[in-house]
Short mmCIF file of C-alpha atoms in Angstrom, two decimals:
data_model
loop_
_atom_site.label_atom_id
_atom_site.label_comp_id
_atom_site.label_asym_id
_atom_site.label_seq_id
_atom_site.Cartn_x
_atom_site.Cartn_y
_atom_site.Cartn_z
CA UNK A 435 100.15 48.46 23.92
CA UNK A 436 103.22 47.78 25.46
CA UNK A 437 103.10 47.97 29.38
CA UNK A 438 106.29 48.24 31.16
CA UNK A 439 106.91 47.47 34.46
CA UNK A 440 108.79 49.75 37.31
CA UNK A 441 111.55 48.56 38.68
CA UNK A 442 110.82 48.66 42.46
CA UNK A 443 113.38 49.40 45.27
CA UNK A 444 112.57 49.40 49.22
CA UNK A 445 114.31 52.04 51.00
CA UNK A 446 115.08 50.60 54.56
CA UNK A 447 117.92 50.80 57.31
CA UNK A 448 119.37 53.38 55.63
CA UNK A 449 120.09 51.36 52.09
CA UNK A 450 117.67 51.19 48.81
CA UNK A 451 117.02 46.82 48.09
CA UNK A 452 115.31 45.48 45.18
CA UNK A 453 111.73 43.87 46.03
CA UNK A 454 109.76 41.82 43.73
CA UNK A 455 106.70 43.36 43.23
CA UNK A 456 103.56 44.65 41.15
CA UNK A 457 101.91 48.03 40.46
CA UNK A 458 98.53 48.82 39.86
CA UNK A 459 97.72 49.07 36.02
CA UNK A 460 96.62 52.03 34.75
CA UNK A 461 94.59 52.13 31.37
CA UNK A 462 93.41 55.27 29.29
CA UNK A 463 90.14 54.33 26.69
CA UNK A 464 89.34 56.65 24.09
CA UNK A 465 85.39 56.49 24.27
CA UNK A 466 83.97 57.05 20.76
CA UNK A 467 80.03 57.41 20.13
CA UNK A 468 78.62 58.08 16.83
CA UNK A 469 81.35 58.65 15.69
CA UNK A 470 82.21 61.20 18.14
CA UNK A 471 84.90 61.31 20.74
CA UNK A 472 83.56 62.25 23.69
CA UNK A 473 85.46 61.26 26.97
CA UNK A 474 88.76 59.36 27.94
CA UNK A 475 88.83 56.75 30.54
CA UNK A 476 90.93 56.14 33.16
CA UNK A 477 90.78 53.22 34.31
CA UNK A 478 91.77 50.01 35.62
CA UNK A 479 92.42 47.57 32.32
CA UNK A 480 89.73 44.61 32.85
CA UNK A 481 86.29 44.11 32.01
CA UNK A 482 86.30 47.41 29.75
CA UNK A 483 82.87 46.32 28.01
CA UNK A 484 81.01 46.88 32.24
CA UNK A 485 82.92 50.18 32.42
CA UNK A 486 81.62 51.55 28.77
CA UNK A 487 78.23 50.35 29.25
CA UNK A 488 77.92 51.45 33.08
CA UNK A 489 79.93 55.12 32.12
CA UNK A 490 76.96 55.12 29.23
CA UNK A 491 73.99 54.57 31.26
CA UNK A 492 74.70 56.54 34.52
CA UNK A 493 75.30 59.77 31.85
CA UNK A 494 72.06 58.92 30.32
CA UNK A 495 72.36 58.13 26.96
CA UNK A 496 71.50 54.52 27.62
CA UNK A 497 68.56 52.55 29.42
CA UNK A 498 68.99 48.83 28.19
CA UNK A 499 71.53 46.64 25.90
CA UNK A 500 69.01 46.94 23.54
CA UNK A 501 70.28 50.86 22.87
CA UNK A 502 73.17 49.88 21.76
CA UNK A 503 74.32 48.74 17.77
CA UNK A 504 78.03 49.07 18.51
CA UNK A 505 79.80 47.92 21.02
CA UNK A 506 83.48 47.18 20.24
CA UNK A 507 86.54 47.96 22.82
CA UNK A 508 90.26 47.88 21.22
CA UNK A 509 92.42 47.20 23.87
CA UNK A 510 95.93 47.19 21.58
CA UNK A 511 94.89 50.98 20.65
CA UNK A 512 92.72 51.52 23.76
CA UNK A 513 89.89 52.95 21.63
CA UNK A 514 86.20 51.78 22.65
CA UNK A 515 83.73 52.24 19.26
CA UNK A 516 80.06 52.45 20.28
CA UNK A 517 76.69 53.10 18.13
CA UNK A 518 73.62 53.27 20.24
CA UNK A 519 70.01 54.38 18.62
CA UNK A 520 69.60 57.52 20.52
CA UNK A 521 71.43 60.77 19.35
CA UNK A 522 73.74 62.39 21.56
CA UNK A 523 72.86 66.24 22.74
CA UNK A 524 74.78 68.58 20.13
CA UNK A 525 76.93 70.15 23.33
CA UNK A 526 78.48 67.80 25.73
CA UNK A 527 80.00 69.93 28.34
CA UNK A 528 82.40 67.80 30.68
CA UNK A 529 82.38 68.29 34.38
CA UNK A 530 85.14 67.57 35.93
CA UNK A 531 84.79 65.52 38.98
CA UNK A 532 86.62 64.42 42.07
CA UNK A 533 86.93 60.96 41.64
CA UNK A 534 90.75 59.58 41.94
CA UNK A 535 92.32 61.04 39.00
CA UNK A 536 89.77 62.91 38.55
CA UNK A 537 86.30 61.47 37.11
CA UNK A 538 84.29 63.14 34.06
CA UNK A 539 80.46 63.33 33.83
CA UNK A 540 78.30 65.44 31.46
CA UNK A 541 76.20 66.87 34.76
CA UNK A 542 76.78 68.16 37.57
CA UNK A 543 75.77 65.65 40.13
CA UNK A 544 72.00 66.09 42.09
CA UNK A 545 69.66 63.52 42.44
CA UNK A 546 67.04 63.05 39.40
CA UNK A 547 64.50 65.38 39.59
CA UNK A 548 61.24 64.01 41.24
CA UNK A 549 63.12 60.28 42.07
CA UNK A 550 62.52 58.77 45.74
CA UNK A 551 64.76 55.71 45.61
CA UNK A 552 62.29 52.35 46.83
CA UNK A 553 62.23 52.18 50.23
CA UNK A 554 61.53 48.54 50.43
CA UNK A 555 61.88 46.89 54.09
CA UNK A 556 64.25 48.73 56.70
CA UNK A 557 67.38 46.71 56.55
CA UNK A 558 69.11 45.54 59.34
CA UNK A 559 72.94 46.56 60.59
CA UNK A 560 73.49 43.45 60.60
CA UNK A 561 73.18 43.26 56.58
CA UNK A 562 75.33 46.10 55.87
CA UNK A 563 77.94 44.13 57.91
CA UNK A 564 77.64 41.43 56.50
CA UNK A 565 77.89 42.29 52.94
CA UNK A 566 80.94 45.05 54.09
CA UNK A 567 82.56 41.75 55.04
CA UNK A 568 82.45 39.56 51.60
CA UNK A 569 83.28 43.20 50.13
CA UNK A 570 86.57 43.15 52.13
CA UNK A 571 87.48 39.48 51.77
CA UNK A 572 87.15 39.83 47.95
CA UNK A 573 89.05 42.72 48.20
CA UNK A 574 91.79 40.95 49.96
CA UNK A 575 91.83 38.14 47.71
CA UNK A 576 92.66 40.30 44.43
CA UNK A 577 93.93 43.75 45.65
CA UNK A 578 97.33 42.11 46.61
CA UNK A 579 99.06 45.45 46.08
CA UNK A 580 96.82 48.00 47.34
CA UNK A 581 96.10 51.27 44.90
CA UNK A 582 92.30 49.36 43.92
CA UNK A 583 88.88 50.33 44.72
CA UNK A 584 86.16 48.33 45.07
CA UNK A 585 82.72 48.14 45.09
CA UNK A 586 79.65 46.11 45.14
CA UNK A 587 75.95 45.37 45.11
CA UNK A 588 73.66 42.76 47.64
CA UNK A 589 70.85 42.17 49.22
CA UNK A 590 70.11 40.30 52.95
CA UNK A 591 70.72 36.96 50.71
CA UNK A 592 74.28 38.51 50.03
CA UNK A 593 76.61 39.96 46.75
CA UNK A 594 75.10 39.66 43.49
CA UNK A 595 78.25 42.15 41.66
CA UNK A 596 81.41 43.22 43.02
CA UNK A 597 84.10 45.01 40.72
CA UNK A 598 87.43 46.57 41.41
CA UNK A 599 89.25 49.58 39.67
CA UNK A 600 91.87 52.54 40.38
CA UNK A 601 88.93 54.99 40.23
CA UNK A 602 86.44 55.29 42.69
CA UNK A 603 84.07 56.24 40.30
CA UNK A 604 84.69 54.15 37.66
CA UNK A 605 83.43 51.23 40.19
CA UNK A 606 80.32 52.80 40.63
CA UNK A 607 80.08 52.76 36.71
CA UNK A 608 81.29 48.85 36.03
CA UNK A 609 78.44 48.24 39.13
CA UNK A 610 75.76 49.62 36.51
CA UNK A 611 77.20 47.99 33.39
CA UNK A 612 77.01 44.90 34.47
CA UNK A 613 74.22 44.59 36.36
CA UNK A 614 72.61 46.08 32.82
CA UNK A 615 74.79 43.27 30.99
CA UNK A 616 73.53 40.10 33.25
CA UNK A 617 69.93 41.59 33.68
CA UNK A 618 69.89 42.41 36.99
CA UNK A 619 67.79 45.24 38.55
CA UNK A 620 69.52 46.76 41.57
CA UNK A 621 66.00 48.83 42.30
CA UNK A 622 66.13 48.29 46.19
CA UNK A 623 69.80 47.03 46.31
CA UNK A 624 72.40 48.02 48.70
CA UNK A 625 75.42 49.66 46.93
CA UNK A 626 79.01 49.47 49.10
CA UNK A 627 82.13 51.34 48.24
CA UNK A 628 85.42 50.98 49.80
CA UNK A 629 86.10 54.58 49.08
CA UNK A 630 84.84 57.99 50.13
CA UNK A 631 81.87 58.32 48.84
CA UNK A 632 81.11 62.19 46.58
CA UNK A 633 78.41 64.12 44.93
CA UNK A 634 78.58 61.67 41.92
CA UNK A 635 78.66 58.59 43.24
CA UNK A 636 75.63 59.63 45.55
CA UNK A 637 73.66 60.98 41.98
CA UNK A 638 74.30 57.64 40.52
CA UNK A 639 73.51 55.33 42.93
CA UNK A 640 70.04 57.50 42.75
CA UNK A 641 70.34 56.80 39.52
CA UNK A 642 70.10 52.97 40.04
CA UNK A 643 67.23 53.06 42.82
CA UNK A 644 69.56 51.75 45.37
CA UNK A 645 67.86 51.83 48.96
CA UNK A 646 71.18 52.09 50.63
CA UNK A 647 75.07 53.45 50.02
CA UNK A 648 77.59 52.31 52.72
CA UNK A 649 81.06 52.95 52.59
CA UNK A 650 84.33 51.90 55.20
CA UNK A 651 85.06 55.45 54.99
CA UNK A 652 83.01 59.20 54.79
CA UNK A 653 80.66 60.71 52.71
CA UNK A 654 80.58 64.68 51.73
CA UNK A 655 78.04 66.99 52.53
CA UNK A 656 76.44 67.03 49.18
CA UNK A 657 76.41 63.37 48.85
CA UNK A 658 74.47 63.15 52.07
CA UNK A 659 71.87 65.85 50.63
CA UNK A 660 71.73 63.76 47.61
CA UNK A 661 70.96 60.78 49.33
CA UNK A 662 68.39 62.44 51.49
CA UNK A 663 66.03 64.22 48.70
CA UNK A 664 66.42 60.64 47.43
CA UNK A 665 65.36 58.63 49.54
CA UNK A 666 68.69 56.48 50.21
CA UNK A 667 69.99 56.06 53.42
CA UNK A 668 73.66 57.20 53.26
CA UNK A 669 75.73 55.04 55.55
CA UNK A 670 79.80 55.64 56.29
CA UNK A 671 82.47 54.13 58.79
CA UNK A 672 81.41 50.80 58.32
CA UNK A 673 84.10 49.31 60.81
CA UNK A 674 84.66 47.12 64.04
CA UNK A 675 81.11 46.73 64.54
CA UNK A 676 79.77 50.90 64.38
CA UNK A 677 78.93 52.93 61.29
CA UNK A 678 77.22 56.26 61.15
CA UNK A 679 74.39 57.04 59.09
CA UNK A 680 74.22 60.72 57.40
CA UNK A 681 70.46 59.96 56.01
CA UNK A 682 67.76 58.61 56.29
CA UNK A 683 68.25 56.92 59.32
CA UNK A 684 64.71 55.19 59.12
CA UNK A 685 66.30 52.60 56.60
CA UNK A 686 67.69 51.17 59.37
CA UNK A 687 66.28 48.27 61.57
CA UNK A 688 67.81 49.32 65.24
CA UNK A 689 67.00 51.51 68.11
CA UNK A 690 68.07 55.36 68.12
CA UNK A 691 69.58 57.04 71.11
#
């Protein structure tokens, strides 16, 4: 698929200049499963095997690598052809959601019924610092041109995953599918997002059994109920040394005023 690139002028004192220059890529995969077409994804153009996977098991209709028969991803044609053993529900009724671009899942987003995320040991601010820090040096390093999210998963030893993409959600999503590629449970994680963090995101990091979600920015009032009839302590602002917490504020080793 031929990708053209924009022509980009700076508009400055009054005159329009040409500036060397990249965009951020956009990329739309047609997600077929059994044989049905069931969802198009927007997304950044890397790594489309994490997205598929992740996008797969956060809707439900995977649990492990071994579900799948299929998994083939066109790029040229932008077509992604899976078989997994399980049989997809006769109605799939698409919720739109409001991830950049806006995001698709086949539920609306609550946390699962009857799940308390694993509490595990109280971490400590200085963690979520900490890992907020590699997030935004990695984020540095490849988002040259701004327009990326990013996100991540770690523990008090550090990252384990990080991934970037234009969606919000879709990070969130390439988070799962990889940790499901490489084997890694992210029961008792901490999840970070460099975006605001929705309904969704909050349902899937349930989904994954993280302790913790921390984002540089805010969290909606449904994500925070999420996060607290989960069990996840929902932290936002991560920035010049302060955050606030919207949950569960017992998941975190320091003194309350």
């Amino acid at each position: 698929m031929e990708n053209r690139k924009p022509v980009i002028h700076r508009y400055q004192n009054g005159k329009l200049t040409l500036e060397q220059g990249e965009t951020v890529q956009e990329f739309a995969l047609l997600l077929q499963v059994n044989g049905r077409q069931i969802a198009t994804l927007v997304s950044s153009p890397h790594d489309l095997r994490q997205l598929v996977v992740g996008f797969l098991r956060l809707q439900g209709f995977v649990q492990s690598i071994a579900d799948f028969d299929l998994l083939a991803i066109c790029d040229d044609f932008g077509v992604a052809n899976v078989r997994i053993k399980g049989e997809l529900p006769d109605q799939l009724r698409p919720v739109l959601t409001s991830g950049c671009g806006t995001g698709i899942t086949f539920t609306l987003p609550e946390a699962p019924t009857g799940m308390i995320c694993p509490a595990g040991q109280p971490t400590e601010a200085a963690t979520i610092f900490s890992l907020m820090d590699q997030l935004n040096q990695l984020t540095d390093r490849y988002s040259t041109h701004g327009g990326i999210h990013s996100a991540a998963a770690g523990d008090e030893q550090g990252l384990l995953l990080h991934c970037e993409d234009i969606g919000r959600h879709n990070t969130v999503d390439r988070i799962a599918g990889e940790a499901l590629l490489r084997g890694i449970d992210l029961s008792g994680k901490l999840l970070l997002t460099s975006g605001r963090i929705s309904s969704e995101m909050a349902a899937k990091a349930a989904q994954l059994g993280v302790r913790l979600l921390a984002s540089r920015t805010s969290p909606t009032d449904m994500a925070a109920t999420i996060c607290q009839q989960a069990g996840i302590t929902l932290v936002g602002y991560v920035r010049g040394g302060s955050f606030k917490v919207y949950s569960r504020p017992e998941g975190i080793i320091t003194p309350i005023g």
